[in-house]
Coordinates of C-alpha atoms in Angstrom, one line a residue:
Chain A
X328 CA 60.3 -92.9 -102.9
X329 CA 56.8 -94.0 -102.1
X330 CA 56.8 -92.2 -98.9
X331 CA 57.8 -89.1 -100.8
X332 CA 54.7 -89.4 -103.0
X333 CA 52.4 -89.7 -100.0
X334 CA 53.9 -86.6 -98.5
X335 CA 53.5 -84.6 -101.6
X336 CA 49.9 -85.8 -102.0
X337 CA 49.1 -84.7 -98.5
X338 CA 50.7 -81.3 -99.0
X339 CA 48.7 -80.9 -102.2
X340 CA 45.6 -81.8 -100.2
X341 CA 46.4 -79.2 -97.6
X342 CA 47.0 -76.5 -100.3
X343 CA 43.7 -77.5 -102.0
X344 CA 41.9 -77.4 -98.6
X345 CA 43.1 -73.9 -98.0
X346 CA 42.2 -72.8 -101.5
X347 CA 38.7 -74.1 -100.9
X348 CA 38.6 -72.4 -97.6
X349 CA 39.6 -69.2 -99.4
X350 CA 36.3 -69.3 -101.4
X351 CA 34.3 -69.4 -98.2
X352 CA 36.0 -66.4 -96.6
X353 CA 34.2 -64.4 -94.0
X354 CA 35.4 -61.2 -92.5
X355 CA 36.1 -61.0 -88.8
X356 CA 33.1 -59.5 -87.0
X357 CA 33.0 -55.8 -86.5
X358 CA 32.0 -55.6 -82.9
X359 CA 33.2 -54.0 -79.6
X360 CA 34.1 -56.0 -76.5
X361 CA 32.8 -54.2 -73.4
X362 CA 33.1 -56.1 -70.1
X363 CA 31.3 -54.5 -67.2
X364 CA 31.2 -51.2 -68.9
X365 CA 34.9 -51.1 -69.8
X366 CA 35.8 -51.3 -73.4
X367 CA 38.7 -53.7 -74.2
X368 CA 41.0 -52.9 -77.1
X369 CA 40.6 -55.8 -79.6
X370 CA 42.0 -54.1 -82.7
X371 CA 45.2 -52.1 -83.1
X372 CA 47.5 -51.0 -85.9
X373 CA 49.8 -53.8 -86.9
X374 CA 53.1 -53.7 -85.0
X375 CA 55.8 -51.8 -86.9
X376 CA 58.3 -54.7 -86.6
X377 CA 56.0 -56.8 -88.8
X378 CA 56.7 -54.6 -91.8
X379 CA 53.0 -54.7 -92.9
X380 CA 52.6 -58.5 -92.6
X381 CA 49.6 -57.7 -90.4
X382 CA 47.9 -54.4 -91.5
X383 CA 45.8 -54.6 -88.3
X384 CA 46.1 -56.7 -85.2
X385 CA 42.8 -58.4 -84.2
X386 CA 41.9 -60.3 -81.2
X387 CA 40.6 -63.8 -81.8
X388 CA 37.4 -62.6 -80.2
X389 CA 36.4 -61.0 -83.6
X390 CA 36.6 -64.4 -85.2
X391 CA 34.1 -66.1 -83.0
X392 CA 30.3 -66.5 -83.2
X393 CA 27.7 -64.2 -81.5
X394 CA 27.1 -66.5 -78.6
X395 CA 30.8 -67.1 -77.9
X396 CA 31.5 -63.4 -78.0
X397 CA 28.6 -62.6 -75.7
X398 CA 29.9 -65.2 -73.2
X399 CA 33.1 -63.2 -72.8
X400 CA 31.4 -59.9 -72.5
X401 CA 30.0 -60.7 -69.0
X402 CA 32.3 -61.8 -66.2
X403 CA 29.6 -64.0 -64.8
X404 CA 28.7 -65.7 -68.0
X405 CA 32.4 -66.3 -68.7
X406 CA 33.1 -69.8 -67.4
X407 CA 36.8 -69.0 -67.3
X408 CA 36.3 -66.7 -64.3
X409 CA 35.8 -69.8 -62.1
X410 CA 39.5 -70.4 -62.5
X411 CA 40.4 -66.8 -61.4
X412 CA 38.5 -67.6 -58.2
X413 CA 40.4 -70.9 -57.8
X414 CA 43.7 -69.1 -58.6
X415 CA 42.9 -66.7 -55.7
X416 CA 42.5 -69.6 -53.3
X417 CA 45.9 -70.9 -54.5
X418 CA 47.4 -67.5 -54.1
X419 CA 46.5 -67.5 -50.4
X420 CA 47.4 -71.1 -49.8
X421 CA 50.6 -71.8 -47.9
X422 CA 52.7 -74.5 -49.6
X423 CA 56.3 -75.8 -49.4
X424 CA 59.0 -76.0 -46.7
X425 CA 59.3 -72.2 -46.2
X426 CA 55.7 -72.0 -45.0
X427 CA 54.8 -69.3 -47.5
X428 CA 52.0 -68.5 -49.8
X429 CA 52.1 -66.0 -52.8
X430 CA 50.4 -63.6 -50.5
X431 CA 53.2 -63.8 -47.9
X432 CA 55.5 -61.8 -50.1
X433 CA 53.2 -60.1 -52.7
X434 CA 50.1 -59.4 -50.6
X435 CA 47.2 -59.2 -53.0
X436 CA 47.3 -60.5 -56.6
X437 CA 46.9 -56.9 -57.8
X438 CA 50.7 -56.6 -57.2
X439 CA 50.9 -58.6 -60.4
X440 CA 49.1 -55.9 -62.4
X441 CA 50.9 -55.2 -65.7
X442 CA 53.0 -58.3 -65.8
X443 CA 50.9 -60.2 -68.3
X444 CA 51.2 -57.3 -70.8
X445 CA 55.0 -57.4 -70.9
X446 CA 55.6 -61.2 -70.8
X447 CA 57.1 -63.3 -72.1
X448 CA 60.3 -61.3 -71.3
X449 CA 63.9 -62.1 -70.8
X450 CA 64.9 -62.3 -67.1
X451 CA 67.8 -59.9 -66.5
X452 CA 69.6 -62.2 -64.1
X453 CA 69.3 -65.6 -65.8
X454 CA 69.0 -64.5 -69.4
X455 CA 66.1 -66.9 -69.8
X456 CA 62.7 -66.2 -71.4
X457 CA 60.1 -66.1 -68.7
X458 CA 56.4 -66.3 -69.0
X459 CA 53.9 -66.2 -66.1
X460 CA 54.0 -69.9 -65.7
X461 CA 57.7 -70.0 -65.4
X462 CA 57.7 -67.1 -62.9
X463 CA 55.1 -68.9 -60.8
X464 CA 57.2 -72.1 -60.8
X465 CA 60.4 -70.2 -60.1
X466 CA 58.8 -68.6 -57.0
X467 CA 57.6 -72.0 -55.9
X468 CA 60.9 -73.7 -56.2
X469 CA 63.3 -70.9 -55.1
X470 CA 61.3 -69.0 -52.5
X471 CA 58.5 -71.3 -51.2
X472 CA 60.4 -74.6 -51.1
X473 CA 57.6 -76.2 -53.0
X474 CA 57.6 -78.4 -56.1
X475 CA 57.1 -76.9 -59.5
X476 CA 53.7 -77.5 -61.0
X477 CA 53.6 -79.6 -64.1
X478 CA 53.1 -78.1 -67.6
X479 CA 49.5 -79.1 -67.7
X480 CA 48.7 -78.8 -64.0
X481 CA 45.3 -77.0 -63.4
X482 CA 47.0 -75.1 -60.6
X483 CA 49.3 -73.4 -63.1
X484 CA 46.5 -72.4 -65.4
X485 CA 44.4 -71.2 -62.4
X486 CA 47.4 -69.0 -61.4
X487 CA 47.8 -67.8 -65.0
X488 CA 44.1 -66.9 -65.1
X489 CA 44.4 -64.9 -61.8
X490 CA 47.5 -63.1 -62.8
X491 CA 46.4 -62.3 -66.4
X492 CA 43.1 -61.0 -65.0
X493 CA 45.1 -58.3 -63.0
X494 CA 46.3 -56.8 -66.3
X495 CA 42.9 -56.8 -68.1
X496 CA 42.7 -53.9 -70.5
X497 CA 46.4 -53.1 -70.4
X498 CA 48.0 -53.1 -73.9
X499 CA 50.4 -55.8 -74.8
X500 CA 53.9 -54.4 -74.9
X501 CA 56.3 -57.3 -75.2
X502 CA 60.0 -56.2 -75.7
X503 CA 61.7 -57.5 -78.8
X504 CA 65.0 -55.6 -78.6
X505 CA 68.0 -55.8 -76.3
X506 CA 68.2 -59.1 -74.5
X507 CA 65.0 -60.2 -76.2
X508 CA 66.3 -59.8 -79.8
X509 CA 67.8 -63.3 -80.3
X510 CA 64.7 -64.9 -78.9
X511 CA 62.5 -62.7 -81.2
X512 CA 64.6 -63.8 -84.2
X513 CA 64.4 -67.5 -83.2
X514 CA 60.7 -67.3 -82.6
X515 CA 60.2 -65.5 -85.9
X516 CA 62.1 -68.3 -87.7
X517 CA 59.9 -70.9 -86.1
X518 CA 56.8 -69.0 -87.0
X519 CA 57.6 -69.0 -90.7
X520 CA 58.9 -72.6 -90.8
X521 CA 56.6 -75.2 -92.3
X522 CA 56.2 -78.2 -90.0
X523 CA 54.6 -81.6 -90.3
X524 CA 53.2 -83.8 -93.0
X525 CA 50.9 -81.0 -94.0
X526 CA 53.8 -78.6 -94.3
X527 CA 52.1 -75.8 -92.6
X528 CA 53.8 -72.9 -90.8
X529 CA 52.1 -70.7 -88.2
X530 CA 51.9 -68.1 -91.0
X531 CA 50.1 -70.4 -93.4
X532 CA 47.0 -70.2 -91.3
X533 CA 47.3 -67.2 -89.1
X534 CA 49.0 -64.6 -91.4
X535 CA 48.0 -65.7 -94.9
X536 CA 44.6 -67.1 -94.2
X537 CA 43.0 -65.4 -91.2
X538 CA 39.4 -64.7 -91.9
X539 CA 39.2 -67.8 -94.1
X540 CA 37.7 -71.1 -93.0
X541 CA 39.7 -74.3 -92.5
X542 CA 37.0 -76.9 -92.6
X543 CA 34.4 -75.1 -90.5
X544 CA 36.9 -73.3 -88.2
X545 CA 37.2 -69.6 -88.7
X546 CA 40.9 -68.9 -88.7
X547 CA 42.1 -66.1 -86.4
X548 CA 45.4 -64.3 -86.4
X549 CA 46.5 -66.6 -83.6
X550 CA 47.0 -63.7 -81.2
X551 CA 47.8 -64.6 -77.6
X552 CA 46.5 -61.4 -75.8
X553 CA 43.3 -63.3 -74.8
X554 CA 45.1 -66.2 -73.1
X555 CA 44.4 -68.2 -71.0
X556 CA 41.4 -69.1 -73.1
X557 CA 38.4 -71.1 -71.9
X558 CA 37.8 -73.3 -74.9
X559 CA 34.2 -74.5 -75.3
X560 CA 35.5 -77.7 -76.8
X561 CA 37.6 -78.6 -73.8
X562 CA 35.5 -76.8 -71.1
X563 CA 38.8 -75.8 -69.5
X564 CA 41.6 -73.3 -69.8
X565 CA 44.4 -73.5 -72.3
X566 CA 47.8 -71.7 -72.1
X567 CA 49.5 -70.2 -75.2
X568 CA 52.0 -73.0 -75.3
X569 CA 49.3 -75.6 -74.7
X570 CA 47.6 -74.2 -77.8
X571 CA 50.9 -74.3 -79.7
X572 CA 51.1 -78.0 -79.0
X573 CA 47.6 -78.4 -80.6
X574 CA 48.5 -76.3 -83.6
X575 CA 51.8 -78.1 -84.4
X576 CA 50.2 -81.5 -83.8
X577 CA 47.4 -80.5 -86.3
X578 CA 50.1 -80.1 -88.9
X579 CA 50.9 -83.8 -88.2
X580 CA 54.3 -83.0 -86.7
X581 CA 56.0 -84.0 -83.5
X582 CA 55.5 -81.0 -81.3
X583 CA 58.0 -79.1 -79.2
X584 CA 57.5 -79.5 -75.5
X585 CA 55.8 -76.9 -73.3
X586 CA 58.5 -74.8 -71.7
X587 CA 61.1 -75.8 -74.4
X588 CA 63.5 -73.1 -75.8
X589 CA 61.6 -73.3 -79.1
X590 CA 58.1 -72.6 -77.6
X591 CA 59.5 -70.0 -75.2
X592 CA 60.9 -68.1 -78.2
X593 CA 57.8 -68.6 -80.3
X594 CA 55.5 -67.4 -77.4
X595 CA 57.6 -64.2 -77.1
X596 CA 57.5 -63.6 -80.9
X597 CA 53.7 -64.4 -81.2
X598 CA 53.0 -62.1 -78.3
X599 CA 54.9 -59.3 -79.9
X600 CA 52.7 -59.6 -83.0
X601 CA 49.8 -58.6 -80.8
X602 CA 51.5 -55.6 -79.2
X603 CA 48.8 -52.9 -78.9
X604 CA 46.0 -55.3 -78.2
X605 CA 44.6 -55.4 -74.7
X606 CA 45.1 -58.3 -72.3
X607 CA 41.7 -59.8 -72.0
X608 CA 42.2 -61.6 -68.7
X609 CA 40.4 -64.9 -69.4
X610 CA 38.9 -65.2 -72.9
X611 CA 36.3 -67.5 -74.3
X612 CA 36.9 -69.3 -77.7
X613 CA 35.5 -72.3 -79.5
Chain B
X651 CA 35.3 -98.3 -107.7
X652 CA 35.0 -102.1 -107.6
X653 CA 34.0 -103.6 -104.4
X654 CA 34.9 -107.1 -103.3
X655 CA 32.1 -109.2 -101.8
X656 CA 33.4 -108.7 -98.3
X657 CA 33.6 -104.9 -98.8
X658 CA 30.1 -104.8 -100.2
X659 CA 28.8 -106.8 -97.2
X660 CA 30.5 -104.5 -94.7
X661 CA 29.0 -101.5 -96.4
X662 CA 25.6 -103.0 -96.4
X663 CA 25.8 -103.9 -92.8
X664 CA 27.1 -100.5 -92.0
X665 CA 24.1 -98.8 -93.6
X666 CA 21.7 -101.1 -91.7
X667 CA 23.5 -100.1 -88.4
X668 CA 23.4 -96.4 -89.4
X669 CA 19.6 -96.6 -90.1
X670 CA 19.0 -98.4 -86.8
X671 CA 20.5 -95.7 -84.6
X672 CA 18.1 -92.8 -85.4
X673 CA 15.1 -95.2 -84.9
X674 CA 16.5 -96.1 -81.4
X675 CA 17.0 -92.4 -80.7
X676 CA 13.5 -91.6 -81.8
X677 CA 12.1 -94.3 -79.6
X678 CA 14.1 -92.8 -76.7
X679 CA 12.6 -89.4 -77.4
X680 CA 9.1 -90.8 -77.5
X681 CA 9.7 -92.6 -74.2
X682 CA 11.0 -89.4 -72.5
X683 CA 8.0 -87.4 -73.8
X684 CA 5.6 -90.1 -72.6
X685 CA 7.3 -90.1 -69.2
X686 CA 6.8 -86.4 -68.9
X687 CA 3.3 -86.1 -70.3
X688 CA 1.8 -89.4 -69.1
X689 CA 0.7 -89.9 -72.7
X690 CA -1.3 -86.7 -72.9
X691 CA -1.5 -84.9 -76.3
X692 CA 1.3 -82.4 -77.0
X693 CA 0.5 -79.5 -79.3
X694 CA 3.1 -77.4 -81.1
X695 CA 2.4 -73.8 -80.3
X696 CA 3.6 -70.4 -79.3
X697 CA 3.0 -71.1 -75.6
X698 CA 6.6 -72.1 -75.2
X699 CA 9.6 -70.3 -76.6
X700 CA 12.9 -72.1 -77.2
X701 CA 16.0 -70.0 -77.9
X702 CA 18.9 -71.8 -79.5
X703 CA 21.6 -70.8 -82.0
X704 CA 21.1 -71.8 -85.6
X705 CA 24.8 -72.8 -85.7
X706 CA 26.7 -73.8 -82.6
X707 CA 30.4 -73.0 -82.8
X708 CA 31.1 -76.0 -80.6
X709 CA 28.7 -78.8 -79.7
X710 CA 30.2 -79.1 -76.2
X711 CA 28.8 -75.8 -74.9
X712 CA 25.6 -74.6 -76.7
X713 CA 23.7 -71.8 -75.0
X714 CA 19.9 -72.4 -75.0
X715 CA 16.9 -70.7 -73.2
X716 CA 13.3 -71.7 -72.6
X717 CA 10.3 -69.7 -71.5
X718 CA 6.7 -70.5 -71.1
X719 CA 4.4 -68.0 -69.2
X720 CA 2.7 -69.8 -66.4
X721 CA 4.2 -73.2 -67.1
X722 CA 4.5 -75.7 -64.2
X723 CA 7.7 -77.1 -65.8
X724 CA 9.6 -77.3 -69.0
X725 CA 11.5 -80.4 -70.3
X726 CA 14.3 -80.0 -72.7
X727 CA 15.4 -82.9 -75.0
X728 CA 18.2 -83.2 -77.6
X729 CA 16.7 -85.6 -80.1
X730 CA 20.0 -86.7 -81.7
X731 CA 22.1 -87.2 -78.5
X732 CA 23.0 -90.8 -77.4
X733 CA 20.4 -90.2 -74.6
X734 CA 18.0 -87.4 -75.3
X735 CA 17.3 -86.1 -71.8
X736 CA 18.9 -82.7 -71.1
X737 CA 17.0 -81.1 -68.2
X738 CA 13.6 -80.4 -66.7
X739 CA 13.0 -77.0 -65.1
X740 CA 10.2 -77.0 -62.5
X741 CA 9.2 -73.5 -61.4
X742 CA 8.5 -72.8 -57.7
X743 CA 6.0 -70.4 -56.1
X744 CA 8.7 -67.7 -56.1
X745 CA 9.7 -68.0 -59.8
X746 CA 9.7 -64.7 -61.7
X747 CA 9.1 -65.1 -65.4
X748 CA 9.0 -68.8 -66.1
X749 CA 12.2 -68.9 -68.0
X750 CA 15.6 -70.5 -67.7
X751 CA 18.9 -70.5 -69.7
X752 CA 21.7 -73.1 -69.6
X753 CA 24.4 -74.6 -71.7
X754 CA 24.1 -78.0 -73.2
X755 CA 26.0 -80.7 -75.1
X756 CA 24.9 -81.7 -78.6
X757 CA 26.7 -84.6 -80.2
X758 CA 25.8 -83.6 -83.8
X759 CA 23.4 -81.4 -85.8
X760 CA 19.9 -82.2 -84.4
X761 CA 16.6 -80.9 -83.1
X762 CA 16.4 -79.5 -79.6
X763 CA 12.9 -79.9 -78.2
X764 CA 11.2 -78.0 -75.3
X765 CA 7.9 -79.2 -73.9
X766 CA 6.1 -77.1 -71.4
X767 CA 3.5 -78.5 -68.9
X768 CA 0.8 -75.9 -68.4
X769 CA -1.2 -75.6 -65.2
X770 CA -4.4 -76.9 -66.9
X771 CA -2.5 -80.2 -67.6
X772 CA -2.0 -79.4 -71.3
X773 CA 1.4 -79.7 -73.0
X774 CA 3.0 -77.3 -75.6
X775 CA 6.0 -78.1 -77.7
X776 CA 8.6 -76.1 -79.6
X777 CA 11.7 -77.3 -81.4
X778 CA 14.7 -75.8 -83.1
X779 CA 17.4 -77.3 -85.3
X780 CA 20.9 -76.6 -84.2
X781 CA 23.7 -77.2 -86.6
X782 CA 26.8 -78.4 -84.9
X783 CA 30.0 -77.5 -86.7
X784 CA 33.2 -79.6 -86.5
X785 CA 36.2 -77.3 -86.4
X786 CA 39.4 -77.9 -88.2
X787 CA 41.6 -77.5 -85.1
X788 CA 41.2 -80.1 -82.4
X789 CA 43.9 -78.4 -80.2
Chain C
X616 CA 36.0 -84.2 -56.4
X617 CA 34.3 -82.2 -53.7
X618 CA 37.3 -80.0 -53.0
X619 CA 37.5 -79.1 -56.7
X620 CA 33.9 -77.8 -56.9
X621 CA 33.4 -74.1 -56.7
X622 CA 30.0 -72.4 -57.0
X623 CA 29.5 -68.9 -58.2
X624 CA 26.2 -67.1 -57.9
X625 CA 25.1 -63.6 -59.0
X626 CA 22.3 -61.9 -57.1
X627 CA 21.5 -58.2 -57.1
X628 CA 22.2 -56.5 -53.8
X629 CA 18.7 -55.0 -53.6
X630 CA 15.3 -55.1 -55.4
X631 CA 12.0 -53.4 -55.1
X632 CA 9.3 -55.4 -53.3
X633 CA 7.3 -57.4 -55.9
X634 CA 10.1 -57.2 -58.5
X635 CA 11.4 -60.1 -60.4
X636 CA 15.2 -60.3 -60.4
X637 CA 17.6 -62.3 -62.6
X638 CA 19.8 -64.8 -60.9
X639 CA 22.8 -66.6 -62.5
X640 CA 24.7 -69.6 -61.2
X641 CA 27.8 -71.4 -62.3
X642 CA 29.6 -74.3 -60.6
X643 CA 32.9 -75.9 -61.6
X644 CA 32.2 -79.6 -62.2
X645 CA 33.3 -82.0 -65.0
X646 CA 29.8 -83.4 -65.6
X647 CA 31.3 -86.7 -66.8
X648 CA 28.6 -88.0 -69.1
X649 CA 29.2 -91.7 -69.0
X650 CA 29.5 -91.6 -72.8
X651 CA 33.2 -91.0 -73.0
X652 CA 36.0 -93.5 -73.1
X653 CA 39.5 -93.2 -71.7
X654 CA 42.7 -93.9 -73.6
X655 CA 42.4 -97.6 -73.0
X656 CA 38.9 -97.7 -74.5
X657 CA 37.1 -98.2 -71.2
X658 CA 33.9 -96.2 -70.6
X659 CA 34.5 -93.4 -68.0
X660 CA 31.7 -93.8 -65.5
X661 CA 29.0 -91.2 -65.3
X662 CA 29.6 -88.6 -62.6
X663 CA 27.4 -85.5 -62.8
X664 CA 25.4 -83.0 -60.7
X665 CA 21.9 -84.3 -61.2
X666 CA 19.8 -81.6 -59.5
X667 CA 20.0 -77.9 -58.8
X668 CA 17.6 -76.0 -56.6
X669 CA 17.1 -72.4 -55.6
X670 CA 15.0 -71.3 -52.6
X671 CA 14.2 -67.9 -51.2
X672 CA 13.4 -67.7 -47.5
X673 CA 12.5 -71.4 -47.6
X674 CA 10.2 -71.1 -50.6
X675 CA 11.2 -72.7 -53.9
X676 CA 12.2 -70.6 -56.9
X677 CA 13.3 -73.3 -59.3
X678 CA 14.1 -77.0 -59.2
X679 CA 16.1 -78.4 -62.1
X680 CA 16.5 -82.1 -62.9
X681 CA 19.9 -82.4 -64.8
X682 CA 21.0 -85.0 -67.2
X683 CA 24.5 -85.7 -68.7
X684 CA 23.8 -83.4 -71.7
X685 CA 24.3 -80.4 -69.4
X686 CA 27.8 -78.9 -70.2
X687 CA 30.8 -79.0 -68.0
X688 CA 30.7 -76.2 -65.4
X689 CA 26.9 -76.1 -65.3
X690 CA 25.4 -72.6 -65.8
X691 CA 21.8 -71.5 -65.1
X692 CA 20.0 -68.2 -65.5
X693 CA 16.5 -67.7 -64.2
X694 CA 14.2 -65.2 -62.4
X695 CA 12.9 -65.0 -58.9
X696 CA 10.1 -62.9 -57.4
X697 CA 11.3 -60.8 -54.4
X698 CA 8.6 -59.6 -52.0
X699 CA 10.7 -59.2 -48.9
X700 CA 14.4 -59.0 -47.8
X701 CA 15.9 -62.4 -47.3
X702 CA 18.3 -65.0 -48.4
X703 CA 18.6 -67.1 -51.6
X704 CA 19.9 -70.6 -51.0
X705 CA 21.4 -72.5 -53.9
X706 CA 22.0 -76.2 -53.7
X707 CA 23.6 -78.7 -56.2
X708 CA 23.3 -82.4 -55.7
X709 CA 26.2 -84.7 -57.0
X710 CA 25.8 -88.3 -58.2
X711 CA 28.4 -89.2 -55.6
X712 CA 26.2 -87.9 -52.8
X713 CA 28.0 -84.6 -52.2
X714 CA 25.9 -81.6 -51.8
X715 CA 27.3 -78.1 -52.6
X716 CA 25.6 -75.0 -51.2
X717 CA 25.9 -71.3 -51.6
X718 CA 23.7 -68.4 -50.4
X719 CA 23.3 -64.7 -51.0
X720 CA 21.1 -62.1 -49.3
X721 CA 19.1 -59.4 -50.9
X722 CA 17.6 -56.2 -49.5
X723 CA 14.5 -54.2 -50.3
X724 CA 15.4 -50.9 -51.8

């Protein structure tokens, strides 16, 4: 009974906190992201399947400060581009018992152009949800005879950076019908489920309160089109599911694991909420 | 709120400790300045320009810039960091405008200080307060 | 450490003689400050790049003394005067004794 009281009190605090934040609301910044003369689409009409839940989809870039936005608007100033360079080295590096590199089969990384915009997607043969990380590890284990990289391995984020960068500017177009439909539904259910002692769902922050402040953090829509992101806080790259872990943990819940069925479905669903926004390659966030 | 004696003591000690830290930090700033200037007078003036954000979205990566026409070198200090030294830029014979930008760590809201050493041996100082925000989402 | 460090430099391909050009550098490095603790509460020893220099045809452009307050993946932007064609040499000095180098040439337009 006592435990129940504490839980309720915490939930009340959370609600109060958000209510306070609501008073300090600040609109996302009206600005245009141009990288090396090319405009990147950072706003789009809300995806039809959301039934108006998001009138307009907005990249997290609009929710960041002037200095952070500027850092992404120049490929040299963007520290995340280091990892694209490192990814290219890995792309060309032979590994595993088959004596192959990525380049042995795919030649240049530009062969991956477009992939980031349509993933996560359901693999026709296996029926599994695949994101870029799972494609890379699948190639390593089934074709290269190499070991899979771990969920948090820098090699995996380096490859994600390289491959995402090939699709920069392409509009997110993640399929939600056909084989993807059950995963979309599962992801949607997770998105609206309140987790943790704070009893927060993804929607509590990123649908109901984007533009408001939670403490001093300007809440975005939680779009994934910019991933991987170089977070100023961590000074390294974060994957979408790596970010999910942080979000769920911040609700004071036990998190799902990276690569779990739950997070794979959630990543597919969240990505589909940003259909129409451009892949940013490697973004910069706080 | 009623405090027990022990709690009151802890609070009192805590406030002494809290007061002691800024004094140590100030001493460290004075030491760093003295090491750079050799004890020469430092004037606050327009000869050196420090560019820093009013509010830093994250203290781990704060973009700053310094510029001082003709300066021999420019030292940057973060007065509220555990150790105030940040960097010293010394301009060579092939420097263009005597400017430099970098990204720095600020442990909390504090003054960032730039001191330029001019060719005549004088020193000019500029400072700017940067508010460091603590985000809600550790991630 | 050393195999993880990757420098990037940005230098214009050409300049007019007597023109000042903007140079940018970025190098991947954790810049471990010596202030952080690991999960056991032990202080992680300081390990930073402590100096960066840029020279053009053997003459100095800038020499930076770096302290632990420089962010991870150190970034610098500065200007160089170009009077002739030649080569910029960039050098980073690590606490552990490693030296990382990069170079870029520039022509006179």
